[in-house]
PDB file of C-alpha atoms in Angstrom:
ATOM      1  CA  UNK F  59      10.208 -50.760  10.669  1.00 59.00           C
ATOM      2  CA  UNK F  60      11.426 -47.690  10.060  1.00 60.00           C
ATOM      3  CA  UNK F  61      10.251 -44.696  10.803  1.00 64.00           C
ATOM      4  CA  UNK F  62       9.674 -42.991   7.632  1.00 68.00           C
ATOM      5  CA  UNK F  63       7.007 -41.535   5.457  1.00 75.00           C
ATOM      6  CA  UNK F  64       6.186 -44.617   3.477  1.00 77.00           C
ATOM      7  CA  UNK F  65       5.415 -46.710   7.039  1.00 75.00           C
ATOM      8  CA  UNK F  66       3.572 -43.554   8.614  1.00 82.00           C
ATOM      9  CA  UNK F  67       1.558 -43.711   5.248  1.00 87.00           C
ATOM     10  CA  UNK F  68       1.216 -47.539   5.677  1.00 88.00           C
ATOM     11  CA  UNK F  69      -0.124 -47.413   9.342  1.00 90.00           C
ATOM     12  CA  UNK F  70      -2.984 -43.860   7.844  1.00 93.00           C
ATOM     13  CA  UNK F  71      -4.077 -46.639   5.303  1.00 94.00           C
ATOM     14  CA  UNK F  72      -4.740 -49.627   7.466  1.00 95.00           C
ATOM     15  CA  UNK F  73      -6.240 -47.243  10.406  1.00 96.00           C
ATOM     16  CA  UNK F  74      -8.433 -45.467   7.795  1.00 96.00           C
ATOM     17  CA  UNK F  75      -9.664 -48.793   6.700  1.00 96.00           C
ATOM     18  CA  UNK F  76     -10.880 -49.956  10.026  1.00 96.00           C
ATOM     19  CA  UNK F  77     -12.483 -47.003  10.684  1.00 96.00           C
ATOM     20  CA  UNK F  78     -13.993 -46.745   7.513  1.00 97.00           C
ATOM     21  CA  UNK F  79     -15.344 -50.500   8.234  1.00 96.00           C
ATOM     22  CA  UNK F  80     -17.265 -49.455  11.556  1.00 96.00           C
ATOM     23  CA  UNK F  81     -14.363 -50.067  13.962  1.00 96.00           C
ATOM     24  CA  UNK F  82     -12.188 -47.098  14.569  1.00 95.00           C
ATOM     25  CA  UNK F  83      -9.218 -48.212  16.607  1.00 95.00           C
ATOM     26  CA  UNK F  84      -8.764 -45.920  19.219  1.00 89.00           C
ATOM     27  CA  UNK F  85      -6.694 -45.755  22.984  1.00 91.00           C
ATOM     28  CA  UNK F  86      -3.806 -46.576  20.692  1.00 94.00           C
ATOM     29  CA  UNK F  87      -0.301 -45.734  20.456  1.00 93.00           C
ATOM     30  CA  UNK F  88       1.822 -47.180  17.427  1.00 90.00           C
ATOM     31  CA  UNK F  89       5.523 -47.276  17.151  1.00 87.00           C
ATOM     32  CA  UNK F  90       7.657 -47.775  14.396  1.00 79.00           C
ATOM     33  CA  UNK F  91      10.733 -47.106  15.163  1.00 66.00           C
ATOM     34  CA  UNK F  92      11.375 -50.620  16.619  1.00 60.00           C
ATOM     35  CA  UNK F  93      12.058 -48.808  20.045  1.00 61.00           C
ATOM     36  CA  UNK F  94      11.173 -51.875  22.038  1.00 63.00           C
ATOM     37  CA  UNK F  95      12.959 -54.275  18.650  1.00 72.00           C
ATOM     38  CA  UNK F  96       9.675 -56.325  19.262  1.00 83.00           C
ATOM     39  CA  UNK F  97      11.460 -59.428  21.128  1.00 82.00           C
ATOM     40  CA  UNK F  98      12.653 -61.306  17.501  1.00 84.00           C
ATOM     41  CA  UNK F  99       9.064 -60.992  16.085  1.00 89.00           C
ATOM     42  CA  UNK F 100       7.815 -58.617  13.069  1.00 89.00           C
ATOM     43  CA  UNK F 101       5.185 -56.967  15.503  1.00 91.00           C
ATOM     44  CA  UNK F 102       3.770 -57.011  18.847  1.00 92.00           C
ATOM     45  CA  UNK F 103       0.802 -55.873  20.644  1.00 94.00           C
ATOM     46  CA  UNK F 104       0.333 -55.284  24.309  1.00 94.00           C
ATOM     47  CA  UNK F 105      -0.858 -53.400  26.970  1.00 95.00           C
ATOM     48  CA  UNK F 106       0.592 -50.290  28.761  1.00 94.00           C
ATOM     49  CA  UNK F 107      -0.848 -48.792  31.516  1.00 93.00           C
ATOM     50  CA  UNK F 108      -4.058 -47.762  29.900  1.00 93.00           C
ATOM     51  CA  UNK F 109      -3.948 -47.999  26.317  1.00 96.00           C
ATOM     52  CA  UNK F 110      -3.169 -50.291  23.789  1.00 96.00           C
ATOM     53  CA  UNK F 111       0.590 -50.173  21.851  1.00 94.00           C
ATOM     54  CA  UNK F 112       1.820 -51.728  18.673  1.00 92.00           C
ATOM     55  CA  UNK F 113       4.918 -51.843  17.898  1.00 91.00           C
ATOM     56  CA  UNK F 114       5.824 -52.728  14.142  1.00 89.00           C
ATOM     57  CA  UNK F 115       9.457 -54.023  13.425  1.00 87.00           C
ATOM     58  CA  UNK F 116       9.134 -54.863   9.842  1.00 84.00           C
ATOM     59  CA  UNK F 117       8.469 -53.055   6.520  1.00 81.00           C
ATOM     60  CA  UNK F 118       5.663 -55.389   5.428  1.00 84.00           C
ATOM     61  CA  UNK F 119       1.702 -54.381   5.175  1.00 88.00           C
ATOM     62  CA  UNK F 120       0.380 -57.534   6.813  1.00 92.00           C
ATOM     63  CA  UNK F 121       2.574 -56.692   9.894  1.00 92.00           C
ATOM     64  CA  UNK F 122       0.476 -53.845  10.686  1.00 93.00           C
ATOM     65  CA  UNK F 123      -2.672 -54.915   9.846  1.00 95.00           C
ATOM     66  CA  UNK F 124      -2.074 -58.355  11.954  1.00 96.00           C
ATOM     67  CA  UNK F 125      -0.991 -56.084  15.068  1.00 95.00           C
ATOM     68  CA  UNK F 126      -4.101 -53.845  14.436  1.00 96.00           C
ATOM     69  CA  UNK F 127      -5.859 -57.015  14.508  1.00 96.00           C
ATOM     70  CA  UNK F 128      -5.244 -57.584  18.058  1.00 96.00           C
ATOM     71  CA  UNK F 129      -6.108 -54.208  19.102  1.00 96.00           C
ATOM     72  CA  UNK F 130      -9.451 -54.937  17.053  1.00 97.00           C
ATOM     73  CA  UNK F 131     -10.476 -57.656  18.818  1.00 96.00           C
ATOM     74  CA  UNK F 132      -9.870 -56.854  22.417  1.00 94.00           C
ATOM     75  CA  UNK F 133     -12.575 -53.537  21.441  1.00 94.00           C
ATOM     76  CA  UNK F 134     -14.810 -55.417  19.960  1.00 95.00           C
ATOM     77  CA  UNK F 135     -15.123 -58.737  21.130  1.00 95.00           C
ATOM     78  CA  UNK F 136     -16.138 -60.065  24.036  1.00 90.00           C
ATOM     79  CA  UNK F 137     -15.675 -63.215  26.148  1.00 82.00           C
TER      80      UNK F 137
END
């Protein structure tokens, strides 16, 4: 994903939605300028040293919202 305006606007909306909902996503870094070119996939999430990253490789809104998914539930489920 590039890293323009449109797909910093994309990742506002979806964050603003889960906080909205109750569940701010915090600890997080997000990258979209396919830095890392997501190993063939659209999006991954993982950990790095303390805090969560997503990185989003494809101009698409589920993309985001399935990486911010991940991030979701490790916060706020448990085992």
């Amino acid at each position: 994903m590039a890293d323009t305006a449109e797909n910093t606007g994309r990742v506002e909306i979806a964050l603003n939605r889960f906080e909205t909902a109750g569940w701010p996503l915090d600890n997080l870094e997000i990258r979209t300028d396919g830095e890392g070119g997501c190993g063939g996939h659209a999006g991954v999430h993982f950990m790095e040293d303390d805090h969560h990253v997503v990185e989003v490789c494809a101009d698409t809104d589920w993309v985001v919202y399935h990486e911010l998914g991940h991030v979701w539930s490790a916060l706020y489920l448990d085992d």
